[in-house]
Amino acid sequence: MAKRILFITSLLCLLFGFDAYCGWPTRPRRLILSPSYSYFTANKDWDSVGRKVSRPNNGTFRSHSVSLYAEYGIVRRLAATGTLPFLSYNIKDDTGRSFGVSGFGDMELGLKYYLANIGYKYYFTLQGTGIVPLYKTEGLGFAQGGGELRLGLSGAGNIGKSFYSLSLENAVRKYLGDNGPIQDRYSASFGITLDKKFHDQLSVSVSGVLSKSDFTAFTRNIYTARDFTFTQVSLSYGHTFNNSFSIFLTGGRFITGRNTTIATNASVAFIYKIDNFLGRKIYY
């Protein structure tokens, strides 16, 4: 039972927040792979003071993204992480014309250290991440490298016959170069199992970004916005097929913001676990 609880908690944590981060320890030589697809659409915006405005001439922003997240346990207190995104978006402007861009976005590579735990139920983590743009123009991002420092708390327990998992995270991210924004990124999530065998899970989360930059102009492209804020709520359903494979479906909506789009998004993510990767077999 303990092994099963640890595994399901890892799956729940992976999908919490706006990125695939997890505060539960990843065992040495365990590789977790999570390919995902996301769809994002918006036809209204928040202006510089947070008022809702429609885009002229039924203007829209639509984005498709495919991402691969990986996490590998190096030793008991240290894991390596990486994210590789591919982005494709289309913007219909106020003249009725549309244009789009596709390509790889910002690759992220990091190390996560498990600082401490409380009764082996709640874990504190500190993660450092480097950001490397895989493009030359700003259409898919800022075209600036950067770094992030993230502090997280993840935990689990029982509510009656159900199993719950929670996650709290806060990160400070800085992009280097002219007008490179500094951002505070936060998330809070809670998930609970729906059946006795822990095959089905439901989770809710609140997350957001506070981004500050000397460049304060509004941009229709969410990937190049520099000075903005938003908060979104999300609902996720997950199903665990076996100890190595799960799937999660998530829907989200931006509920408050400034200088950004009012967006609706949906995603599907698959999670694969491979034990004893690149090493001799270990029996857990």
PDB file of C-alpha atoms in Angstrom:
ATOM      1  CA  MET A   1       0.000   0.000   0.000  1.00  0.00           C
ATOM      2  CA  ALA A   2       2.792   2.459   0.848  1.00  0.00           C
ATOM      3  CA  LYS A   3       4.411   2.009  -2.570  1.00  0.00           C
ATOM      4  CA  ARG A   4       1.081   2.604  -4.288  1.00  0.00           C
ATOM      5  CA  ILE A   5       0.443   5.779  -2.289  1.00  0.00           C
ATOM      6  CA  LEU A   6       3.907   7.107  -3.152  1.00  0.00           C
ATOM      7  CA  PHE A   7       3.346   6.439  -6.846  1.00  0.00           C
ATOM      8  CA  ILE A   8      -0.119   8.019  -7.025  1.00  0.00           C
ATOM      9  CA  THR A   9       1.104  11.057  -5.095  1.00  0.00           C
ATOM     10  CA  SER A  10       3.894  11.516  -7.643  1.00  0.00           C
ATOM     11  CA  LEU A  11       1.373  11.379 -10.491  1.00  0.00           C
ATOM     12  CA  LEU A  12      -0.906  13.941  -8.837  1.00  0.00           C
ATOM     13  CA  CYS A  13       1.982  16.293  -8.075  1.00  0.00           C
ATOM     14  CA  LEU A  14       3.298  16.138 -11.645  1.00  0.00           C
ATOM     15  CA  LEU A  15       0.126  17.684 -13.045  1.00  0.00           C
ATOM     16  CA  PHE A  16      -0.289  20.422 -10.433  1.00  0.00           C
ATOM     17  CA  GLY A  17       0.462  24.000 -11.366  1.00  0.00           C
ATOM     18  CA  PHE A  18       1.206  25.432 -14.817  1.00  0.00           C
ATOM     19  CA  ASP A  19       4.310  23.296 -15.295  1.00  0.00           C
ATOM     20  CA  ALA A  20       5.040  19.658 -14.552  1.00  0.00           C
ATOM     21  CA  TYR A  21       6.750  20.077 -11.216  1.00  0.00           C
ATOM     22  CA  CYS A  22       6.572  17.621  -8.333  1.00  0.00           C
ATOM     23  CA  GLY A  23       7.624  17.929  -4.708  1.00  0.00           C
ATOM     24  CA  TRP A  24       7.465  14.207  -3.897  1.00  0.00           C
ATOM     25  CA  PRO A  25      10.861  12.442  -4.032  1.00  0.00           C
ATOM     26  CA  THR A  26      11.835  10.734  -7.264  1.00  0.00           C
ATOM     27  CA  ARG A  27      13.700   7.559  -6.407  1.00  0.00           C
ATOM     28  CA  PRO A  28      17.265   7.045  -7.709  1.00  0.00           C
ATOM     29  CA  ARG A  29      17.362   5.731 -11.290  1.00  0.00           C
ATOM     30  CA  ARG A  30      13.647   6.345 -11.767  1.00  0.00           C
ATOM     31  CA  LEU A  31      12.780   8.174 -14.986  1.00  0.00           C
ATOM     32  CA  ILE A  32       9.398   9.895 -15.331  1.00  0.00           C
ATOM     33  CA  LEU A  33       8.343  11.010 -18.815  1.00  0.00           C
ATOM     34  CA  SER A  34       5.289  13.190 -19.417  1.00  0.00           C
ATOM     35  CA  PRO A  35       4.400  14.157 -23.005  1.00  0.00           C
ATOM     36  CA  SER A  36       1.453  16.558 -23.155  1.00  0.00           C
ATOM     37  CA  TYR A  37      -0.694  18.556 -25.550  1.00  0.00           C
ATOM     38  CA  SER A  38      -2.356  21.903 -24.727  1.00  0.00           C
ATOM     39  CA  TYR A  39      -4.863  24.111 -26.513  1.00  0.00           C
ATOM     40  CA  PHE A  40      -5.253  27.795 -25.621  1.00  0.00           C
ATOM     41  CA  THR A  41      -7.779  30.295 -26.982  1.00  0.00           C
ATOM     42  CA  ALA A  42      -8.789  33.899 -26.226  1.00  0.00           C
ATOM     43  CA  ASN A  43     -10.942  36.596 -27.852  1.00  0.00           C
ATOM     44  CA  LYS A  44     -10.993  39.111 -24.981  1.00  0.00           C
ATOM     45  CA  ASP A  45      -8.337  40.871 -22.936  1.00  0.00           C
ATOM     46  CA  TRP A  46      -7.759  42.668 -19.680  1.00  0.00           C
ATOM     47  CA  ASP A  47      -6.391  46.188 -20.182  1.00  0.00           C
ATOM     48  CA  SER A  48      -3.675  47.894 -18.114  1.00  0.00           C
ATOM     49  CA  VAL A  49      -6.055  48.438 -15.166  1.00  0.00           C
ATOM     50  CA  GLY A  50      -7.810  45.051 -15.342  1.00  0.00           C
ATOM     51  CA  ARG A  51     -10.931  46.002 -17.298  1.00  0.00           C
ATOM     52  CA  LYS A  52     -12.361  43.435 -19.737  1.00  0.00           C
ATOM     53  CA  VAL A  53     -12.240  44.482 -23.404  1.00  0.00           C
ATOM     54  CA  SER A  54     -13.141  42.586 -26.577  1.00  0.00           C
ATOM     55  CA  ARG A  55     -10.593  42.287 -29.349  1.00  0.00           C
ATOM     56  CA  PRO A  56     -11.558  44.496 -32.314  1.00  0.00           C
ATOM     57  CA  ASN A  57     -13.195  42.828 -35.343  1.00  0.00           C
ATOM     58  CA  ASN A  58     -13.568  39.532 -33.437  1.00  0.00           C
ATOM     59  CA  GLY A  59      -9.809  39.172 -33.147  1.00  0.00           C
ATOM     60  CA  THR A  60      -8.552  35.915 -31.604  1.00  0.00           C
ATOM     61  CA  PHE A  61      -5.449  34.219 -30.289  1.00  0.00           C
ATOM     62  CA  ARG A  62      -5.178  30.432 -30.582  1.00  0.00           C
ATOM     63  CA  SER A  63      -2.258  28.285 -29.557  1.00  0.00           C
ATOM     64  CA  HIS A  64      -1.339  24.601 -29.755  1.00  0.00           C
ATOM     65  CA  SER A  65       1.634  23.262 -27.839  1.00  0.00           C
ATOM     66  CA  VAL A  66       3.287  19.880 -27.410  1.00  0.00           C
ATOM     67  CA  SER A  67       5.694  19.440 -24.539  1.00  0.00           C
ATOM     68  CA  LEU A  68       7.921  16.704 -23.137  1.00  0.00           C
ATOM     69  CA  TYR A  69       8.769  16.808 -19.438  1.00  0.00           C
ATOM     70  CA  ALA A  70      11.350  14.460 -17.915  1.00  0.00           C
ATOM     71  CA  GLU A  71      12.506  13.886 -14.358  1.00  0.00           C
ATOM     72  CA  TYR A  72      15.307  11.535 -13.298  1.00  0.00           C
ATOM     73  CA  GLY A  73      16.299  10.555  -9.774  1.00  0.00           C
ATOM     74  CA  ILE A  74      20.065  10.912  -9.338  1.00  0.00           C
ATOM     75  CA  VAL A  75      20.342  10.186  -5.606  1.00  0.00           C
ATOM     76  CA  ARG A  76      17.725  10.156  -2.864  1.00  0.00           C
ATOM     77  CA  ARG A  77      17.771  13.920  -2.344  1.00  0.00           C
ATOM     78  CA  LEU A  78      18.545  15.090  -5.886  1.00  0.00           C
ATOM     79  CA  ALA A  79      16.733  14.827  -9.228  1.00  0.00           C
ATOM     80  CA  ALA A  80      17.309  16.314 -12.679  1.00  0.00           C
ATOM     81  CA  THR A  81      14.446  17.846 -14.675  1.00  0.00           C
ATOM     82  CA  GLY A  82      13.946  19.017 -18.232  1.00  0.00           C
ATOM     83  CA  THR A  83      11.173  20.442 -20.424  1.00  0.00           C
ATOM     84  CA  LEU A  84      11.142  20.702 -24.221  1.00  0.00           C
ATOM     85  CA  PRO A  85       8.142  22.572 -25.731  1.00  0.00           C
ATOM     86  CA  PHE A  86       7.011  22.921 -29.344  1.00  0.00           C
ATOM     87  CA  LEU A  87       4.622  25.846 -29.954  1.00  0.00           C
ATOM     88  CA  SER A  88       2.244  26.825 -32.734  1.00  0.00           C
ATOM     89  CA  TYR A  89      -0.051  29.839 -32.595  1.00  0.00           C
ATOM     90  CA  ASN A  90      -2.305  31.945 -34.801  1.00  0.00           C
ATOM     91  CA  ILE A  91      -3.357  35.552 -34.259  1.00  0.00           C
ATOM     92  CA  LYS A  92      -6.285  37.214 -36.017  1.00  0.00           C
ATOM     93  CA  ASP A  93      -5.778  40.983 -35.723  1.00  0.00           C
ATOM     94  CA  ASP A  94      -8.205  43.926 -35.805  1.00  0.00           C
ATOM     95  CA  THR A  95      -8.052  44.137 -39.624  1.00  0.00           C
ATOM     96  CA  GLY A  96      -9.272  40.568 -40.020  1.00  0.00           C
ATOM     97  CA  ARG A  97      -5.891  39.284 -41.186  1.00  0.00           C
ATOM     98  CA  SER A  98      -4.308  36.292 -39.491  1.00  0.00           C
ATOM     99  CA  PHE A  99      -0.739  35.108 -39.121  1.00  0.00           C
ATOM    100  CA  GLY A 100       0.993  32.359 -37.197  1.00  0.00           C
ATOM    101  CA  VAL A 101       4.350  31.044 -36.008  1.00  0.00           C
ATOM    102  CA  SER A 102       5.542  27.541 -35.109  1.00  0.00           C
ATOM    103  CA  GLY A 103       8.731  26.205 -33.567  1.00  0.00           C
ATOM    104  CA  PHE A 104      10.512  25.118 -30.415  1.00  0.00           C
ATOM    105  CA  GLY A 105      10.156  27.432 -27.431  1.00  0.00           C
ATOM    106  CA  ASP A 106      12.224  27.821 -24.250  1.00  0.00           C
ATOM    107  CA  MET A 107      13.946  24.652 -23.103  1.00  0.00           C
ATOM    108  CA  GLU A 108      14.250  24.329 -19.319  1.00  0.00           C
ATOM    109  CA  LEU A 109      16.890  22.269 -17.498  1.00  0.00           C
ATOM    110  CA  GLY A 110      17.024  22.035 -13.728  1.00  0.00           C
ATOM    111  CA  LEU A 111      18.097  20.325 -10.533  1.00  0.00           C
ATOM    112  CA  LYS A 112      15.717  19.665  -7.658  1.00  0.00           C
ATOM    113  CA  TYR A 113      16.916  19.127  -4.107  1.00  0.00           C
ATOM    114  CA  TYR A 114      14.759  17.681  -1.333  1.00  0.00           C
ATOM    115  CA  LEU A 115      15.435  19.902   1.670  1.00  0.00           C
ATOM    116  CA  ALA A 116      13.470  18.167   4.428  1.00  0.00           C
ATOM    117  CA  ASN A 117      10.324  16.218   5.265  1.00  0.00           C
ATOM    118  CA  ILE A 118       7.740  16.042   8.025  1.00  0.00           C
ATOM    119  CA  GLY A 119       7.008  12.459   8.994  1.00  0.00           C
ATOM    120  CA  TYR A 120       7.797  11.347   5.428  1.00  0.00           C
ATOM    121  CA  LYS A 121       4.376  12.750   4.434  1.00  0.00           C
ATOM    122  CA  TYR A 122       5.249  16.353   3.596  1.00  0.00           C
ATOM    123  CA  TYR A 123       8.323  17.270   1.586  1.00  0.00           C
ATOM    124  CA  PHE A 124      10.088  20.593   1.009  1.00  0.00           C
ATOM    125  CA  THR A 125      11.997  21.078  -2.236  1.00  0.00           C
ATOM    126  CA  LEU A 126      14.269  23.707  -3.749  1.00  0.00           C
ATOM    127  CA  GLN A 127      14.738  23.741  -7.508  1.00  0.00           C
ATOM    128  CA  GLY A 128      17.035  25.757  -9.743  1.00  0.00           C
ATOM    129  CA  THR A 129      16.251  25.932 -13.471  1.00  0.00           C
ATOM    130  CA  GLY A 130      18.057  27.382 -16.461  1.00  0.00           C
ATOM    131  CA  ILE A 131      16.072  28.710 -19.449  1.00  0.00           C
ATOM    132  CA  VAL A 132      17.518  28.317 -22.947  1.00  0.00           C
ATOM    133  CA  PRO A 133      15.636  29.749 -25.984  1.00  0.00           C
ATOM    134  CA  LEU A 134      15.657  27.428 -29.003  1.00  0.00           C
ATOM    135  CA  TYR A 135      14.713  30.167 -31.506  1.00  0.00           C
ATOM    136  CA  LYS A 136      16.189  33.440 -32.734  1.00  0.00           C
ATOM    137  CA  THR A 137      13.163  35.713 -33.011  1.00  0.00           C
ATOM    138  CA  GLU A 138      10.816  36.910 -30.272  1.00  0.00           C
ATOM    139  CA  GLY A 139       7.702  35.416 -31.820  1.00  0.00           C
ATOM    140  CA  LEU A 140       7.977  32.286 -29.655  1.00  0.00           C
ATOM    141  CA  GLY A 141       9.247  34.022 -26.525  1.00  0.00           C
ATOM    142  CA  PHE A 142      11.643  36.728 -25.372  1.00  0.00           C
ATOM    143  CA  ALA A 143      14.698  35.202 -27.121  1.00  0.00           C
ATOM    144  CA  GLN A 144      16.489  35.694 -23.804  1.00  0.00           C
ATOM    145  CA  GLY A 145      18.041  33.182 -21.469  1.00  0.00           C
ATOM    146  CA  GLY A 146      17.206  33.228 -17.800  1.00  0.00           C
ATOM    147  CA  GLY A 147      16.897  31.341 -14.563  1.00  0.00           C
ATOM    148  CA  GLU A 148      14.382  30.371 -11.931  1.00  0.00           C
ATOM    149  CA  LEU A 149      14.474  29.448  -8.241  1.00  0.00           C
ATOM    150  CA  ARG A 150      11.457  27.500  -6.951  1.00  0.00           C
ATOM    151  CA  LEU A 151      10.430  26.472  -3.426  1.00  0.00           C
ATOM    152  CA  GLY A 152       7.779  23.792  -3.028  1.00  0.00           C
ATOM    153  CA  LEU A 153       5.830  21.841  -0.435  1.00  0.00           C
ATOM    154  CA  SER A 154       4.029  18.609  -1.289  1.00  0.00           C
ATOM    155  CA  GLY A 155       2.156  16.261   0.985  1.00  0.00           C
ATOM    156  CA  ALA A 156      -0.374  13.469   1.211  1.00  0.00           C
ATOM    157  CA  GLY A 157      -2.739  11.747   3.613  1.00  0.00           C
ATOM    158  CA  ASN A 158      -6.129  10.144   4.090  1.00  0.00           C
ATOM    159  CA  ILE A 159      -9.636  11.596   4.302  1.00  0.00           C
ATOM    160  CA  GLY A 160     -11.857   8.721   5.333  1.00  0.00           C
ATOM    161  CA  LYS A 161     -11.352   6.030   2.707  1.00  0.00           C
ATOM    162  CA  SER A 162      -9.963   8.471   0.134  1.00  0.00           C
ATOM    163  CA  PHE A 163      -6.382   9.537  -0.429  1.00  0.00           C
ATOM    164  CA  TYR A 164      -5.490  13.218  -0.877  1.00  0.00           C
ATOM    165  CA  SER A 165      -2.468  15.049  -2.216  1.00  0.00           C
ATOM    166  CA  LEU A 166      -1.578  18.737  -1.986  1.00  0.00           C
ATOM    167  CA  SER A 167       1.070  20.989  -3.462  1.00  0.00           C
ATOM    168  CA  LEU A 168       2.170  24.582  -2.793  1.00  0.00           C
ATOM    169  CA  GLU A 169       4.837  26.263  -4.896  1.00  0.00           C
ATOM    170  CA  ASN A 170       6.335  29.683  -5.465  1.00  0.00           C
ATOM    171  CA  ALA A 171       9.064  30.604  -7.935  1.00  0.00           C
ATOM    172  CA  VAL A 172      11.026  33.703  -8.909  1.00  0.00           C
ATOM    173  CA  ARG A 173      12.075  33.779 -12.567  1.00  0.00           C
ATOM    174  CA  LYS A 174      14.339  36.340 -14.276  1.00  0.00           C
ATOM    175  CA  TYR A 175      15.020  36.747 -17.988  1.00  0.00           C
ATOM    176  CA  LEU A 176      18.332  38.361 -18.892  1.00  0.00           C
ATOM    177  CA  GLY A 177      18.876  41.219 -21.326  1.00  0.00           C
ATOM    178  CA  ASP A 178      17.027  44.420 -22.262  1.00  0.00           C
ATOM    179  CA  ASN A 179      13.570  44.653 -20.666  1.00  0.00           C
ATOM    180  CA  GLY A 180      13.907  41.085 -19.445  1.00  0.00           C
ATOM    181  CA  PRO A 181      10.987  40.616 -17.036  1.00  0.00           C
ATOM    182  CA  ILE A 182      11.190  39.352 -13.491  1.00  0.00           C
ATOM    183  CA  GLN A 183       8.290  37.080 -12.577  1.00  0.00           C
ATOM    184  CA  ASP A 184       6.692  35.578  -9.503  1.00  0.00           C
ATOM    185  CA  ARG A 185       5.001  32.262 -10.362  1.00  0.00           C
ATOM    186  CA  TYR A 186       2.768  30.541  -7.843  1.00  0.00           C
ATOM    187  CA  SER A 187       0.414  27.564  -7.580  1.00  0.00           C
ATOM    188  CA  ALA A 188      -1.704  25.784  -4.996  1.00  0.00           C
ATOM    189  CA  SER A 189      -3.379  22.441  -5.681  1.00  0.00           C
ATOM    190  CA  PHE A 190      -5.426  19.764  -3.971  1.00  0.00           C
ATOM    191  CA  GLY A 191      -6.318  16.330  -5.330  1.00  0.00           C
ATOM    192  CA  ILE A 192      -8.303  13.378  -4.050  1.00  0.00           C
ATOM    193  CA  THR A 193      -8.858   9.803  -5.201  1.00  0.00           C
ATOM    194  CA  LEU A 194     -12.354   8.738  -6.232  1.00  0.00           C
ATOM    195  CA  ASP A 195     -12.254   4.969  -5.875  1.00  0.00           C
ATOM    196  CA  LYS A 196     -10.942   2.345  -3.463  1.00  0.00           C
ATOM    197  CA  LYS A 197      -8.232   1.144  -5.845  1.00  0.00           C
ATOM    198  CA  PHE A 198      -6.830   4.685  -6.382  1.00  0.00           C
ATOM    199  CA  HIS A 199      -7.342   4.456 -10.152  1.00  0.00           C
ATOM    200  CA  ASP A 200      -9.279   7.718 -10.517  1.00  0.00           C
ATOM    201  CA  GLN A 201      -8.256  11.120  -9.196  1.00  0.00           C
ATOM    202  CA  LEU A 202      -9.750  14.607  -9.269  1.00  0.00           C
ATOM    203  CA  SER A 203      -7.776  17.771  -8.503  1.00  0.00           C
ATOM    204  CA  VAL A 204      -8.331  21.525  -8.415  1.00  0.00           C
ATOM    205  CA  SER A 205      -5.651  24.192  -8.613  1.00  0.00           C
ATOM    206  CA  VAL A 206      -5.100  27.929  -8.581  1.00  0.00           C
ATOM    207  CA  SER A 207      -2.015  29.343 -10.270  1.00  0.00           C
ATOM    208  CA  GLY A 208      -0.762  32.579 -11.701  1.00  0.00           C
ATOM    209  CA  VAL A 209       2.063  34.867 -12.770  1.00  0.00           C
ATOM    210  CA  LEU A 210       3.049  38.387 -11.718  1.00  0.00           C
ATOM    211  CA  SER A 211       5.450  39.719 -14.382  1.00  0.00           C
ATOM    212  CA  LYS A 212       7.251  43.073 -14.197  1.00  0.00           C
ATOM    213  CA  SER A 213       9.252  44.810 -16.931  1.00  0.00           C
ATOM    214  CA  ASP A 214      10.211  48.297 -18.086  1.00  0.00           C
ATOM    215  CA  PHE A 215       8.451  47.436 -21.344  1.00  0.00           C
ATOM    216  CA  THR A 216       4.788  47.833 -20.356  1.00  0.00           C
ATOM    217  CA  ALA A 217       3.044  47.882 -23.763  1.00  0.00           C
ATOM    218  CA  PHE A 218       0.265  45.353 -24.373  1.00  0.00           C
ATOM    219  CA  THR A 219       0.970  42.557 -26.859  1.00  0.00           C
ATOM    220  CA  ARG A 220      -1.576  40.263 -28.496  1.00  0.00           C
ATOM    221  CA  ASN A 221       0.898  37.384 -28.279  1.00  0.00           C
ATOM    222  CA  ILE A 222       0.973  35.779 -24.815  1.00  0.00           C
ATOM    223  CA  TYR A 223       4.453  34.369 -25.458  1.00  0.00           C
ATOM    224  CA  THR A 224       6.004  37.845 -25.740  1.00  0.00           C
ATOM    225  CA  ALA A 225       4.025  39.743 -23.068  1.00  0.00           C
ATOM    226  CA  ARG A 226       6.404  41.185 -20.461  1.00  0.00           C
ATOM    227  CA  ASP A 227       4.453  43.314 -17.978  1.00  0.00           C
ATOM    228  CA  PHE A 228       1.239  41.559 -16.901  1.00  0.00           C
ATOM    229  CA  THR A 229      -0.550  39.533 -14.216  1.00  0.00           C
ATOM    230  CA  PHE A 230      -3.084  36.719 -14.307  1.00  0.00           C
ATOM    231  CA  THR A 231      -4.671  34.089 -12.080  1.00  0.00           C
ATOM    232  CA  GLN A 232      -6.249  30.913 -13.411  1.00  0.00           C
ATOM    233  CA  VAL A 233      -8.253  28.042 -11.933  1.00  0.00           C
ATOM    234  CA  SER A 234      -8.027  24.499 -13.272  1.00  0.00           C
ATOM    235  CA  LEU A 235      -9.779  21.176 -12.831  1.00  0.00           C
ATOM    236  CA  SER A 236      -8.042  17.875 -13.637  1.00  0.00           C
ATOM    237  CA  TYR A 237      -9.186  14.282 -13.886  1.00  0.00           C
ATOM    238  CA  GLY A 238      -6.653  11.475 -13.899  1.00  0.00           C
ATOM    239  CA  HIS A 239      -6.806   7.737 -14.431  1.00  0.00           C
ATOM    240  CA  THR A 240      -4.052   5.301 -13.464  1.00  0.00           C
ATOM    241  CA  PHE A 241      -3.979   2.223 -15.687  1.00  0.00           C
ATOM    242  CA  ASN A 242      -1.103   0.499 -13.895  1.00  0.00           C
ATOM    243  CA  ASN A 243       2.050   1.281 -11.922  1.00  0.00           C
ATOM    244  CA  SER A 244       3.755   2.631 -15.045  1.00  0.00           C
ATOM    245  CA  PHE A 245       1.134   4.579 -16.999  1.00  0.00           C
ATOM    246  CA  SER A 246      -1.469   7.281 -16.285  1.00  0.00           C
ATOM    247  CA  ILE A 247      -3.387   9.942 -18.188  1.00  0.00           C
ATOM    248  CA  PHE A 248      -4.669  13.347 -17.064  1.00  0.00           C
ATOM    249  CA  LEU A 249      -7.257  15.684 -18.618  1.00  0.00           C
ATOM    250  CA  THR A 250      -7.240  19.330 -17.513  1.00  0.00           C
ATOM    251  CA  GLY A 251      -9.362  22.405 -18.232  1.00  0.00           C
ATOM    252  CA  GLY A 252      -8.537  25.924 -17.067  1.00  0.00           C
ATOM    253  CA  ARG A 253      -9.760  29.506 -17.197  1.00  0.00           C
ATOM    254  CA  PHE A 254      -8.103  32.861 -16.476  1.00  0.00           C
ATOM    255  CA  ILE A 255     -10.293  34.583 -13.863  1.00  0.00           C
ATOM    256  CA  THR A 256      -8.372  37.818 -13.119  1.00  0.00           C
ATOM    257  CA  GLY A 257      -5.627  39.679 -14.891  1.00  0.00           C
ATOM    258  CA  ARG A 258      -3.991  42.863 -16.118  1.00  0.00           C
ATOM    259  CA  ASN A 259      -2.480  43.601 -19.513  1.00  0.00           C
ATOM    260  CA  THR A 260      -3.109  40.059 -20.761  1.00  0.00           C
ATOM    261  CA  THR A 261      -5.641  37.831 -22.491  1.00  0.00           C
ATOM    262  CA  ILE A 262      -8.748  36.266 -20.951  1.00  0.00           C
ATOM    263  CA  ALA A 263      -7.975  32.697 -21.866  1.00  0.00           C
ATOM    264  CA  THR A 264      -9.528  29.258 -21.782  1.00  0.00           C
ATOM    265  CA  ASN A 265      -7.249  26.245 -22.072  1.00  0.00           C
ATOM    266  CA  ALA A 266      -7.409  22.468 -22.145  1.00  0.00           C
ATOM    267  CA  SER A 267      -4.715  19.818 -22.042  1.00  0.00           C
ATOM    268  CA  VAL A 268      -4.056  16.086 -22.004  1.00  0.00           C
ATOM    269  CA  ALA A 269      -0.934  14.597 -20.434  1.00  0.00           C
ATOM    270  CA  PHE A 270       0.457  11.073 -20.335  1.00  0.00           C
ATOM    271  CA  ILE A 271       2.791   9.914 -17.568  1.00  0.00           C
ATOM    272  CA  TYR A 272       5.212   7.013 -17.909  1.00  0.00           C
ATOM    273  CA  LYS A 273       7.423   5.683 -15.138  1.00  0.00           C
ATOM    274  CA  ILE A 274      10.587   3.688 -15.856  1.00  0.00           C
ATOM    275  CA  ASP A 275      12.492   2.238 -12.903  1.00  0.00           C
ATOM    276  CA  ASN A 276      16.190   1.319 -12.889  1.00  0.00           C
ATOM    277  CA  PHE A 277      16.853   3.523 -15.911  1.00  0.00           C
ATOM    278  CA  LEU A 278      20.571   3.740 -16.854  1.00  0.00           C
ATOM    279  CA  GLY A 279      21.639   1.586 -13.926  1.00  0.00           C
ATOM    280  CA  ARG A 280      21.654  -1.828 -12.354  1.00  0.00           C
ATOM    281  CA  LYS A 281      18.333  -3.223 -11.206  1.00  0.00           C
ATOM    282  CA  ILE A 282      17.174  -2.040  -7.779  1.00  0.00           C
ATOM    283  CA  TYR A 283      14.345  -3.669  -5.836  1.00  0.00           C
ATOM    284  CA  TYR A 284      12.324  -1.031  -4.015  1.00  0.00           C
TER     285      TYR A 284
END
